[in-house]
Structure formats: structure tokens, C-alpha cells
């Protein structure tokens, strides 16, 4: 029988960190209505934090807030805002202060992505992703910084690993996330003397998320797709939640200006996720695998 790789377990943060770790603290999270950012918010709430989740679809936010409160026993405020519009973000911040009186932690997680080669992306489509990811992060920082200074709090920016190498069909998000990483580094240096920390979490492939459903090629094994996982499995939203709890905790008080890939080591084994050079020479031949803008 051939040997099999060890599979690292998926761990719940409550089995490691104190249940009241963030009691009395408040989280402000953009993109918190679904996916990875919802999971990050839930992890923080399970350790005593109250939260505001921000997004464009109020019905989704209201339902998510209700579910998060029921699951954690903490309060969750849904606040409709578009991160591309500074005024709406400031309104969401004002509602948070009115409700909770403070903001300790901020997750900048609003994002947009799709598969498309450079030849298939209009200038406006490229700009839209930068406006959501990069400008949205900047706008969120500007709207919250005075409150995070006051609480001596911290930021986590949700990035990606796609720009560590040239990734076909991902020029827009690669440029946007590189900008996010740079923003976080400057924020850490400028705001450190004010008591504020800033770090980046760069998720790898996370199972059962909207991003993976939208971006992963169809009819292909994901382990083969990413060259295998040194930890023996694909990522889970709880893996990102655990990193979030750690980075916002006092255990990470000496960590700022850093990028933490949470990818199970897959960046070291990753190859192009679409057949190369076929994907750039003949995009139409891959129509059975992806839905992309050609």
C-alpha cells in the first residue's frame, strides 16, 4: 500500500483561545456579509467581540447579522455601504459608534474578482476591481482611523497570493492586492507610534467559498490544480478565522507590517491553475473549464 500524506486537522479557535478574549471590543468588517470575511467576523464574535458587518446588499447583511448573533450570543450590526463611496463608509462608522461607542479592530475585506486575460478586460473593468479592493481599503482606513487610534487597535487587510508570481487571467486582482499589501505596510509604519498595528492575511485556496466557486476551473481535482497541499488538505474558513483571532490578540502585539499567507504551504507547490500556454494562446478551448471574459 502506498504511503499517504498526513492531513492537518481543522481546529476551532475556541479550543485554543479564551472565550472572552475580545470581551468589550468592537470589530468593523467590510465584506462581512459572506465568505471568508463572514468567517473572520464569526471567529471574533465567538471570543466576545461585537461587530458591524458592511456591504452593499442590506438583505444579505441583515440575515448574516441575525445568524452570527444567534451563533455567538454577541451583537452584530448590519450597515449598508459601498467601499468605493467614502460618505457611505463614514455613515457606517457613525452607526457603529452610536451603537457600540468604539471601534477596536477593522477588517478590510471587500473585494471583487473574475477570470479574464488582459485582452479581455476593459479599462473600466480593471479600474472597478482596483476601486473595490485598493481604494476600498484606503477609504475604510480613512473612515475608521481616528477610532482605531483612540482604542490602540489594529487592522487586518484581506489580500491574496496571486501576485507573488505572474498569474494569467488575474492581472486586475494581482495589481489590486499588491496595492493592498503596500497600503498595510505604510499604515503600520505611520500609525505604529499612535498605537495602531496593521497586517495582511493572504488566504490560499479556501474550500466552499464564493471565490473558489467562481474562480476554480471546473472538472478538475483541486489538489492537482494547486500542485498539492503540504498540510494534506485545502483550506477552511476556520483557518482564516484562527489567524484573525491571533493577529488581533495581544499575543501578536509585536507583529505589524507583515503579510501572513494562510495557504497550507500551497504557494510553494503551486503551478498555473489553467493550462499554460494554452490558456493564453487559445482561451476559447478552455470554455468547458471556466466562465471568463474573453
PDB file of C-alpha atoms in Angstrom:
ATOM      1  CA  UNK A   1       0.000   0.000   0.000  1.00  0.00           C
ATOM      2  CA  UNK A   2       1.334   3.397  -0.985  1.00  0.00           C
ATOM      3  CA  UNK A   3       2.040   5.794   1.884  1.00  0.00           C
ATOM      4  CA  UNK A   4      -0.452   8.612   2.407  1.00  0.00           C
ATOM      5  CA  UNK A   5       0.225  12.176   3.469  1.00  0.00           C
ATOM      6  CA  UNK A   6      -0.722  13.371   6.934  1.00  0.00           C
ATOM      7  CA  UNK A   7      -3.737  15.677   6.946  1.00  0.00           C
ATOM      8  CA  UNK A   8      -3.604  18.555   9.410  1.00  0.00           C
ATOM      9  CA  UNK A   9      -6.860  18.910  11.370  1.00  0.00           C
ATOM     10  CA  UNK A  10      -9.250  21.848  11.070  1.00  0.00           C
ATOM     11  CA  UNK A  11      -9.214  23.473  14.501  1.00  0.00           C
ATOM     12  CA  UNK A  12     -11.901  25.634  16.089  1.00  0.00           C
ATOM     13  CA  UNK A  13     -10.433  28.791  17.602  1.00  0.00           C
ATOM     14  CA  UNK A  14     -12.410  28.251  20.813  1.00  0.00           C
ATOM     15  CA  UNK A  15     -10.297  25.178  21.557  1.00  0.00           C
ATOM     16  CA  UNK A  16      -7.163  27.349  21.616  1.00  0.00           C
ATOM     17  CA  UNK A  17      -8.080  30.906  22.620  1.00  0.00           C
ATOM     18  CA  UNK A  18     -10.023  32.173  25.647  1.00  0.00           C
ATOM     19  CA  UNK A  19     -13.755  32.563  25.056  1.00  0.00           C
ATOM     20  CA  UNK A  20     -13.756  36.132  26.418  1.00  0.00           C
ATOM     21  CA  UNK A  21     -10.547  37.215  24.671  1.00  0.00           C
ATOM     22  CA  UNK A  22     -12.225  40.199  22.977  1.00  0.00           C
ATOM     23  CA  UNK A  23     -14.912  40.973  25.557  1.00  0.00           C
ATOM     24  CA  UNK A  24     -15.893  44.632  25.285  1.00  0.00           C
ATOM     25  CA  UNK A  25     -14.163  45.040  21.907  1.00  0.00           C
ATOM     26  CA  UNK A  26     -15.789  46.013  18.608  1.00  0.00           C
ATOM     27  CA  UNK A  27     -14.967  44.815  15.094  1.00  0.00           C
ATOM     28  CA  UNK A  28     -15.769  46.723  11.882  1.00  0.00           C
ATOM     29  CA  UNK A  29     -15.632  44.429   8.840  1.00  0.00           C
ATOM     30  CA  UNK A  30     -16.177  45.290   5.181  1.00  0.00           C
ATOM     31  CA  UNK A  31     -17.261  42.341   3.071  1.00  0.00           C
ATOM     32  CA  UNK A  32     -18.559  40.641   6.210  1.00  0.00           C
ATOM     33  CA  UNK A  33     -21.841  39.517   4.718  1.00  0.00           C
ATOM     34  CA  UNK A  34     -20.463  36.322   3.233  1.00  0.00           C
ATOM     35  CA  UNK A  35     -17.496  34.064   2.628  1.00  0.00           C
ATOM     36  CA  UNK A  36     -14.125  34.436   4.285  1.00  0.00           C
ATOM     37  CA  UNK A  37     -14.923  37.767   5.944  1.00  0.00           C
ATOM     38  CA  UNK A  38     -18.093  36.355   7.461  1.00  0.00           C
ATOM     39  CA  UNK A  39     -15.978  33.562   8.921  1.00  0.00           C
ATOM     40  CA  UNK A  40     -13.435  36.038  10.269  1.00  0.00           C
ATOM     41  CA  UNK A  41     -16.240  38.020  11.903  1.00  0.00           C
ATOM     42  CA  UNK A  42     -17.768  34.914  13.443  1.00  0.00           C
ATOM     43  CA  UNK A  43     -14.405  33.906  14.898  1.00  0.00           C
ATOM     44  CA  UNK A  44     -14.031  37.296  16.567  1.00  0.00           C
ATOM     45  CA  UNK A  45     -17.586  37.210  17.899  1.00  0.00           C
ATOM     46  CA  UNK A  46     -17.084  33.730  19.335  1.00  0.00           C
ATOM     47  CA  UNK A  47     -14.411  35.304  21.522  1.00  0.00           C
ATOM     48  CA  UNK A  48     -16.575  38.102  22.869  1.00  0.00           C
ATOM     49  CA  UNK A  49     -16.410  40.881  20.274  1.00  0.00           C
ATOM     50  CA  UNK A  50     -19.429  42.719  18.951  1.00  0.00           C
ATOM     51  CA  UNK A  51     -19.309  43.534  15.260  1.00  0.00           C
ATOM     52  CA  UNK A  52     -20.510  45.673  12.400  1.00  0.00           C
ATOM     53  CA  UNK A  53     -20.608  43.999   9.000  1.00  0.00           C
ATOM     54  CA  UNK A  54     -20.570  46.234   5.937  1.00  0.00           C
ATOM     55  CA  UNK A  55     -21.650  45.550   2.373  1.00  0.00           C
ATOM     56  CA  UNK A  56     -23.878  46.700  -0.461  1.00  0.00           C
ATOM     57  CA  UNK A  57     -26.742  44.185  -0.075  1.00  0.00           C
ATOM     58  CA  UNK A  58     -28.678  45.043   3.059  1.00  0.00           C
ATOM     59  CA  UNK A  59     -30.895  41.926   2.952  1.00  0.00           C
ATOM     60  CA  UNK A  60     -27.848  39.657   2.977  1.00  0.00           C
ATOM     61  CA  UNK A  61     -26.256  41.698   5.765  1.00  0.00           C
ATOM     62  CA  UNK A  62     -29.386  41.546   7.901  1.00  0.00           C
ATOM     63  CA  UNK A  63     -29.681  37.789   7.517  1.00  0.00           C
ATOM     64  CA  UNK A  64     -25.979  37.242   8.211  1.00  0.00           C
ATOM     65  CA  UNK A  65     -26.075  39.526  11.265  1.00  0.00           C
ATOM     66  CA  UNK A  66     -29.028  37.584  12.644  1.00  0.00           C
ATOM     67  CA  UNK A  67     -27.258  34.265  12.109  1.00  0.00           C
ATOM     68  CA  UNK A  68     -23.973  35.458  13.610  1.00  0.00           C
ATOM     69  CA  UNK A  69     -25.690  36.825  16.701  1.00  0.00           C
ATOM     70  CA  UNK A  70     -27.616  33.580  17.176  1.00  0.00           C
ATOM     71  CA  UNK A  71     -24.459  31.501  16.798  1.00  0.00           C
ATOM     72  CA  UNK A  72     -22.273  33.559  19.124  1.00  0.00           C
ATOM     73  CA  UNK A  73     -24.503  35.389  21.586  1.00  0.00           C
ATOM     74  CA  UNK A  74     -22.886  38.689  20.594  1.00  0.00           C
ATOM     75  CA  UNK A  75     -24.381  41.711  18.833  1.00  0.00           C
ATOM     76  CA  UNK A  76     -23.881  42.186  15.109  1.00  0.00           C
ATOM     77  CA  UNK A  77     -24.918  45.387  13.344  1.00  0.00           C
ATOM     78  CA  UNK A  78     -25.611  45.296   9.584  1.00  0.00           C
ATOM     79  CA  UNK A  79     -24.548  48.524   7.861  1.00  0.00           C
ATOM     80  CA  UNK A  80     -25.122  49.106   4.160  1.00  0.00           C
ATOM     81  CA  UNK A  81     -22.248  50.899   2.418  1.00  0.00           C
ATOM     82  CA  UNK A  82     -20.190  50.830  -0.754  1.00  0.00           C
ATOM     83  CA  UNK A  83     -16.445  50.949  -0.031  1.00  0.00           C
ATOM     84  CA  UNK A  84     -15.981  52.985  -3.215  1.00  0.00           C
ATOM     85  CA  UNK A  85     -18.053  55.770  -1.669  1.00  0.00           C
ATOM     86  CA  UNK A  86     -16.323  57.381   1.344  1.00  0.00           C
ATOM     87  CA  UNK A  87     -19.504  59.092   2.523  1.00  0.00           C
ATOM     88  CA  UNK A  88     -21.392  55.808   2.901  1.00  0.00           C
ATOM     89  CA  UNK A  89     -18.470  54.284   4.811  1.00  0.00           C
ATOM     90  CA  UNK A  90     -18.435  57.237   7.191  1.00  0.00           C
ATOM     91  CA  UNK A  91     -22.158  56.688   7.785  1.00  0.00           C
ATOM     92  CA  UNK A  92     -21.493  53.033   8.629  1.00  0.00           C
ATOM     93  CA  UNK A  93     -18.758  54.086  11.049  1.00  0.00           C
ATOM     94  CA  UNK A  94     -21.087  56.639  12.657  1.00  0.00           C
ATOM     95  CA  UNK A  95     -23.744  53.944  13.153  1.00  0.00           C
ATOM     96  CA  UNK A  96     -21.131  51.711  14.759  1.00  0.00           C
ATOM     97  CA  UNK A  97     -20.027  54.413  17.179  1.00  0.00           C
ATOM     98  CA  UNK A  98     -23.631  55.228  18.000  1.00  0.00           C
ATOM     99  CA  UNK A  99     -24.376  51.557  18.685  1.00  0.00           C
ATOM    100  CA  UNK A 100     -21.183  50.367  20.370  1.00  0.00           C
ATOM    101  CA  UNK A 101     -19.238  53.510  21.271  1.00  0.00           C
ATOM    102  CA  UNK A 102     -15.907  52.382  19.826  1.00  0.00           C
ATOM    103  CA  UNK A 103     -14.024  50.532  17.072  1.00  0.00           C
ATOM    104  CA  UNK A 104     -11.073  48.379  18.112  1.00  0.00           C
ATOM    105  CA  UNK A 105     -10.472  46.196  15.086  1.00  0.00           C
ATOM    106  CA  UNK A 106     -11.022  46.659  11.358  1.00  0.00           C
ATOM    107  CA  UNK A 107     -11.061  44.011   8.649  1.00  0.00           C
ATOM    108  CA  UNK A 108     -10.727  45.464   5.153  1.00  0.00           C
ATOM    109  CA  UNK A 109     -12.201  42.613   3.174  1.00  0.00           C
ATOM    110  CA  UNK A 110     -14.440  43.949   0.399  1.00  0.00           C
ATOM    111  CA  UNK A 111     -13.238  42.532  -2.922  1.00  0.00           C
ATOM    112  CA  UNK A 112     -14.159  41.761  -6.497  1.00  0.00           C
ATOM    113  CA  UNK A 113     -12.710  39.208  -8.874  1.00  0.00           C
ATOM    114  CA  UNK A 114     -13.331  37.183 -12.016  1.00  0.00           C
ATOM    115  CA  UNK A 115     -11.282  35.302 -14.589  1.00  0.00           C
ATOM    116  CA  UNK A 116     -10.134  37.237 -17.644  1.00  0.00           C
ATOM    117  CA  UNK A 117      -6.960  37.723 -19.686  1.00  0.00           C
ATOM    118  CA  UNK A 118      -5.619  41.231 -20.204  1.00  0.00           C
ATOM    119  CA  UNK A 119      -7.011  41.170 -23.717  1.00  0.00           C
ATOM    120  CA  UNK A 120     -10.489  40.547 -22.316  1.00  0.00           C
ATOM    121  CA  UNK A 121     -10.621  43.224 -19.614  1.00  0.00           C
ATOM    122  CA  UNK A 122     -11.814  46.704 -20.428  1.00  0.00           C
ATOM    123  CA  UNK A 123     -10.168  49.682 -18.809  1.00  0.00           C
ATOM    124  CA  UNK A 124     -13.318  50.247 -16.782  1.00  0.00           C
ATOM    125  CA  UNK A 125     -13.478  46.650 -15.556  1.00  0.00           C
ATOM    126  CA  UNK A 126      -9.837  46.804 -14.461  1.00  0.00           C
ATOM    127  CA  UNK A 127     -10.462  50.094 -12.673  1.00  0.00           C
ATOM    128  CA  UNK A 128     -13.526  48.710 -10.884  1.00  0.00           C
ATOM    129  CA  UNK A 129     -11.531  45.964  -9.167  1.00  0.00           C
ATOM    130  CA  UNK A 130      -8.896  48.474  -8.049  1.00  0.00           C
ATOM    131  CA  UNK A 131     -11.645  50.766  -6.773  1.00  0.00           C
ATOM    132  CA  UNK A 132     -13.197  47.995  -4.687  1.00  0.00           C
ATOM    133  CA  UNK A 133     -10.028  46.330  -3.381  1.00  0.00           C
ATOM    134  CA  UNK A 134      -7.375  49.050  -3.205  1.00  0.00           C
ATOM    135  CA  UNK A 135      -9.387  52.258  -2.978  1.00  0.00           C
ATOM    136  CA  UNK A 136     -11.956  50.472  -0.822  1.00  0.00           C
ATOM    137  CA  UNK A 137      -9.217  49.558   1.639  1.00  0.00           C
ATOM    138  CA  UNK A 138      -7.922  53.123   1.650  1.00  0.00           C
ATOM    139  CA  UNK A 139     -11.408  54.550   2.127  1.00  0.00           C
ATOM    140  CA  UNK A 140     -12.044  52.162   5.016  1.00  0.00           C
ATOM    141  CA  UNK A 141      -8.806  53.194   6.702  1.00  0.00           C
ATOM    142  CA  UNK A 142      -9.660  56.875   6.325  1.00  0.00           C
ATOM    143  CA  UNK A 143     -13.158  56.378   7.739  1.00  0.00           C
ATOM    144  CA  UNK A 144     -12.031  54.409  10.812  1.00  0.00           C
ATOM    145  CA  UNK A 145      -8.519  55.545  11.723  1.00  0.00           C
ATOM    146  CA  UNK A 146      -9.406  58.105  14.391  1.00  0.00           C
ATOM    147  CA  UNK A 147     -11.400  55.481  16.295  1.00  0.00           C
ATOM    148  CA  UNK A 148      -8.748  52.781  15.938  1.00  0.00           C
ATOM    149  CA  UNK A 149      -6.141  55.263  17.184  1.00  0.00           C
ATOM    150  CA  UNK A 150      -8.303  56.009  20.197  1.00  0.00           C
ATOM    151  CA  UNK A 151      -8.627  52.320  21.087  1.00  0.00           C
ATOM    152  CA  UNK A 152      -5.000  51.435  20.218  1.00  0.00           C
ATOM    153  CA  UNK A 153      -6.440  48.849  17.885  1.00  0.00           C
ATOM    154  CA  UNK A 154      -5.445  47.007  14.747  1.00  0.00           C
ATOM    155  CA  UNK A 155      -6.218  46.380  11.081  1.00  0.00           C
ATOM    156  CA  UNK A 156      -6.257  43.192   9.050  1.00  0.00           C
ATOM    157  CA  UNK A 157      -6.425  43.526   5.279  1.00  0.00           C
ATOM    158  CA  UNK A 158      -7.552  40.511   3.247  1.00  0.00           C
ATOM    159  CA  UNK A 159      -5.240  40.049   0.281  1.00  0.00           C
ATOM    160  CA  UNK A 160      -4.195  37.078  -1.870  1.00  0.00           C
ATOM    161  CA  UNK A 161      -1.137  35.152  -3.024  1.00  0.00           C
ATOM    162  CA  UNK A 162      -1.836  35.562  -6.744  1.00  0.00           C
ATOM    163  CA  UNK A 163       0.610  38.458  -7.259  1.00  0.00           C
ATOM    164  CA  UNK A 164       3.602  36.600  -5.787  1.00  0.00           C
ATOM    165  CA  UNK A 165       4.046  35.177  -9.290  1.00  0.00           C
ATOM    166  CA  UNK A 166       2.543  36.128 -12.630  1.00  0.00           C
ATOM    167  CA  UNK A 167      -0.908  34.528 -12.641  1.00  0.00           C
ATOM    168  CA  UNK A 168      -2.720  34.541 -16.008  1.00  0.00           C
ATOM    169  CA  UNK A 169      -6.310  35.816 -16.010  1.00  0.00           C
ATOM    170  CA  UNK A 170      -5.695  37.634 -12.701  1.00  0.00           C
ATOM    171  CA  UNK A 171      -3.957  40.882 -13.675  1.00  0.00           C
ATOM    172  CA  UNK A 172      -6.691  43.036 -12.142  1.00  0.00           C
ATOM    173  CA  UNK A 173      -6.749  41.405  -8.708  1.00  0.00           C
ATOM    174  CA  UNK A 174      -2.963  40.950  -8.702  1.00  0.00           C
ATOM    175  CA  UNK A 175      -2.476  44.685  -9.144  1.00  0.00           C
ATOM    176  CA  UNK A 176      -5.204  45.485  -6.615  1.00  0.00           C
ATOM    177  CA  UNK A 177      -3.904  43.172  -3.899  1.00  0.00           C
ATOM    178  CA  UNK A 178      -0.303  44.299  -4.375  1.00  0.00           C
ATOM    179  CA  UNK A 179      -1.619  47.764  -3.613  1.00  0.00           C
ATOM    180  CA  UNK A 180      -3.410  46.486  -0.512  1.00  0.00           C
ATOM    181  CA  UNK A 181      -0.187  44.923   0.782  1.00  0.00           C
ATOM    182  CA  UNK A 182       1.656  48.207   0.258  1.00  0.00           C
ATOM    183  CA  UNK A 183      -1.086  50.211   1.994  1.00  0.00           C
ATOM    184  CA  UNK A 184      -0.877  47.966   5.039  1.00  0.00           C
ATOM    185  CA  UNK A 185       2.901  48.328   5.288  1.00  0.00           C
ATOM    186  CA  UNK A 186       2.750  52.126   5.179  1.00  0.00           C
ATOM    187  CA  UNK A 187      -0.142  52.160   7.643  1.00  0.00           C
ATOM    188  CA  UNK A 188       1.898  50.050  10.067  1.00  0.00           C
ATOM    189  CA  UNK A 189       4.820  52.478   9.922  1.00  0.00           C
ATOM    190  CA  UNK A 190       2.800  55.695  10.101  1.00  0.00           C
ATOM    191  CA  UNK A 191       0.321  54.571  12.737  1.00  0.00           C
ATOM    192  CA  UNK A 192       2.593  52.412  14.898  1.00  0.00           C
ATOM    193  CA  UNK A 193       3.625  55.403  17.027  1.00  0.00           C
ATOM    194  CA  UNK A 194      -0.094  56.048  17.616  1.00  0.00           C
ATOM    195  CA  UNK A 195      -0.555  52.519  18.960  1.00  0.00           C
ATOM    196  CA  UNK A 196      -2.093  51.004  15.816  1.00  0.00           C
ATOM    197  CA  UNK A 197      -0.981  47.763  14.179  1.00  0.00           C
ATOM    198  CA  UNK A 198      -1.656  46.693  10.584  1.00  0.00           C
ATOM    199  CA  UNK A 199      -1.178  43.288   8.984  1.00  0.00           C
ATOM    200  CA  UNK A 200      -2.311  41.350   5.938  1.00  0.00           C
ATOM    201  CA  UNK A 201      -3.818  37.883   5.731  1.00  0.00           C
ATOM    202  CA  UNK A 202      -3.362  36.324   2.294  1.00  0.00           C
ATOM    203  CA  UNK A 203      -5.676  33.315   2.004  1.00  0.00           C
ATOM    204  CA  UNK A 204      -4.784  30.476  -0.303  1.00  0.00           C
ATOM    205  CA  UNK A 205      -7.485  28.235  -1.806  1.00  0.00           C
ATOM    206  CA  UNK A 206     -10.328  28.092   0.716  1.00  0.00           C
ATOM    207  CA  UNK A 207     -12.953  25.407   0.167  1.00  0.00           C
ATOM    208  CA  UNK A 208     -16.663  26.143  -0.110  1.00  0.00           C
ATOM    209  CA  UNK A 209     -16.288  29.876  -0.605  1.00  0.00           C
ATOM    210  CA  UNK A 210     -17.749  32.099  -3.285  1.00  0.00           C
ATOM    211  CA  UNK A 211     -14.266  32.884  -4.553  1.00  0.00           C
ATOM    212  CA  UNK A 212     -13.363  29.254  -5.120  1.00  0.00           C
ATOM    213  CA  UNK A 213     -16.736  28.509  -6.684  1.00  0.00           C
ATOM    214  CA  UNK A 214     -16.295  31.399  -9.101  1.00  0.00           C
ATOM    215  CA  UNK A 215     -12.602  31.081  -9.929  1.00  0.00           C
ATOM    216  CA  UNK A 216     -11.625  27.427  -9.716  1.00  0.00           C
ATOM    217  CA  UNK A 217     -11.625  25.621 -13.093  1.00  0.00           C
ATOM    218  CA  UNK A 218     -14.388  23.065 -13.417  1.00  0.00           C
ATOM    219  CA  UNK A 219     -13.943  19.333 -13.867  1.00  0.00           C
ATOM    220  CA  UNK A 220     -10.508  19.246 -12.263  1.00  0.00           C
ATOM    221  CA  UNK A 221      -9.257  17.986  -8.895  1.00  0.00           C
ATOM    222  CA  UNK A 222      -8.296  20.945  -6.714  1.00  0.00           C
ATOM    223  CA  UNK A 223      -5.295  19.150  -5.205  1.00  0.00           C
ATOM    224  CA  UNK A 224      -3.954  18.644  -8.728  1.00  0.00           C
ATOM    225  CA  UNK A 225      -4.904  22.215  -9.569  1.00  0.00           C
ATOM    226  CA  UNK A 226      -2.676  23.715  -6.885  1.00  0.00           C
ATOM    227  CA  UNK A 227       0.128  21.170  -7.024  1.00  0.00           C
ATOM    228  CA  UNK A 228      -0.868  19.534  -3.761  1.00  0.00           C
ATOM    229  CA  UNK A 229      -1.032  20.841  -0.227  1.00  0.00           C
ATOM    230  CA  UNK A 230       1.881  20.227   2.160  1.00  0.00           C
ATOM    231  CA  UNK A 231      -0.632  20.118   5.046  1.00  0.00           C
ATOM    232  CA  UNK A 232      -2.688  17.492   3.226  1.00  0.00           C
ATOM    233  CA  UNK A 233      -5.880  19.427   2.572  1.00  0.00           C
ATOM    234  CA  UNK A 234      -7.459  22.518   1.110  1.00  0.00           C
ATOM    235  CA  UNK A 235      -8.058  25.498   3.375  1.00  0.00           C
ATOM    236  CA  UNK A 236     -11.145  26.041   5.511  1.00  0.00           C
ATOM    237  CA  UNK A 237     -12.691  29.352   6.548  1.00  0.00           C
ATOM    238  CA  UNK A 238     -11.810  28.427  10.145  1.00  0.00           C
ATOM    239  CA  UNK A 239      -8.132  28.544   9.205  1.00  0.00           C
ATOM    240  CA  UNK A 240      -8.516  32.209   8.279  1.00  0.00           C
ATOM    241  CA  UNK A 241     -10.582  32.822  11.415  1.00  0.00           C
ATOM    242  CA  UNK A 242      -7.838  31.377  13.611  1.00  0.00           C
ATOM    243  CA  UNK A 243      -5.218  33.631  12.023  1.00  0.00           C
ATOM    244  CA  UNK A 244      -7.554  36.582  12.551  1.00  0.00           C
ATOM    245  CA  UNK A 245      -8.018  35.881  16.246  1.00  0.00           C
ATOM    246  CA  UNK A 246      -4.262  35.540  16.721  1.00  0.00           C
ATOM    247  CA  UNK A 247      -3.321  38.715  14.843  1.00  0.00           C
ATOM    248  CA  UNK A 248      -5.912  40.803  16.706  1.00  0.00           C
ATOM    249  CA  UNK A 249      -4.913  39.329  20.075  1.00  0.00           C
ATOM    250  CA  UNK A 250      -2.248  40.728  22.385  1.00  0.00           C
ATOM    251  CA  UNK A 251      -0.135  37.693  21.536  1.00  0.00           C
ATOM    252  CA  UNK A 252       0.589  39.483  18.236  1.00  0.00           C
ATOM    253  CA  UNK A 253       1.443  42.835  19.830  1.00  0.00           C
ATOM    254  CA  UNK A 254       4.947  42.729  18.314  1.00  0.00           C
ATOM    255  CA  UNK A 255       3.689  41.834  14.840  1.00  0.00           C
ATOM    256  CA  UNK A 256       2.886  44.656  12.426  1.00  0.00           C
ATOM    257  CA  UNK A 257       3.521  45.489   8.793  1.00  0.00           C
ATOM    258  CA  UNK A 258       3.552  41.804   7.888  1.00  0.00           C
ATOM    259  CA  UNK A 259       1.839  39.634   5.285  1.00  0.00           C
ATOM    260  CA  UNK A 260       0.698  36.237   6.556  1.00  0.00           C
ATOM    261  CA  UNK A 261      -0.165  33.733   3.825  1.00  0.00           C
ATOM    262  CA  UNK A 262      -2.669  31.210   5.173  1.00  0.00           C
ATOM    263  CA  UNK A 263      -2.456  28.681   2.384  1.00  0.00           C
ATOM    264  CA  UNK A 264      -1.296  25.394   3.841  1.00  0.00           C
ATOM    265  CA  UNK A 265       2.061  25.878   2.123  1.00  0.00           C
ATOM    266  CA  UNK A 266       0.429  25.594  -1.298  1.00  0.00           C
ATOM    267  CA  UNK A 267       2.248  28.641  -2.675  1.00  0.00           C
ATOM    268  CA  UNK A 268       5.441  26.575  -2.589  1.00  0.00           C
ATOM    269  CA  UNK A 269       3.902  23.855  -4.744  1.00  0.00           C
ATOM    270  CA  UNK A 270       1.522  25.895  -6.892  1.00  0.00           C
ATOM    271  CA  UNK A 271       1.620  25.860 -10.668  1.00  0.00           C
ATOM    272  CA  UNK A 272      -0.556  27.820 -13.093  1.00  0.00           C
ATOM    273  CA  UNK A 273      -4.169  26.980 -12.334  1.00  0.00           C
ATOM    274  CA  UNK A 274      -5.069  26.967 -16.045  1.00  0.00           C
ATOM    275  CA  UNK A 275      -3.189  25.006 -18.706  1.00  0.00           C
ATOM    276  CA  UNK A 276      -0.250  27.115 -19.858  1.00  0.00           C
ATOM    277  CA  UNK A 277       0.395  28.377 -22.523  1.00  0.00           C
ATOM    278  CA  UNK A 278      -2.911  27.038 -23.922  1.00  0.00           C
ATOM    279  CA  UNK A 279      -4.911  29.411 -21.692  1.00  0.00           C
ATOM    280  CA  UNK A 280      -3.333  32.493 -23.283  1.00  0.00           C
ATOM    281  CA  UNK A 281      -2.941  31.192 -26.840  1.00  0.00           C
ATOM    282  CA  UNK A 282      -6.410  29.704 -27.224  1.00  0.00           C
ATOM    283  CA  UNK A 283      -8.770  30.880 -24.426  1.00  0.00           C
ATOM    284  CA  UNK A 284     -11.862  29.546 -26.211  1.00  0.00           C
ATOM    285  CA  UNK A 285     -10.558  25.994 -25.885  1.00  0.00           C
ATOM    286  CA  UNK A 286     -10.979  26.270 -22.099  1.00  0.00           C
ATOM    287  CA  UNK A 287     -14.632  27.302 -22.176  1.00  0.00           C
ATOM    288  CA  UNK A 288     -15.618  23.944 -20.660  1.00  0.00           C
ATOM    289  CA  UNK A 289     -13.413  24.657 -17.637  1.00  0.00           C
ATOM    290  CA  UNK A 290     -14.108  28.304 -16.870  1.00  0.00           C
ATOM    291  CA  UNK A 291     -16.558  31.097 -17.389  1.00  0.00           C
ATOM    292  CA  UNK A 292     -14.336  34.019 -18.260  1.00  0.00           C
ATOM    293  CA  UNK A 293     -14.329  37.323 -20.057  1.00  0.00           C
ATOM    294  CA  UNK A 294     -12.509  36.559 -23.262  1.00  0.00           C
TER     295      UNK A 294
END
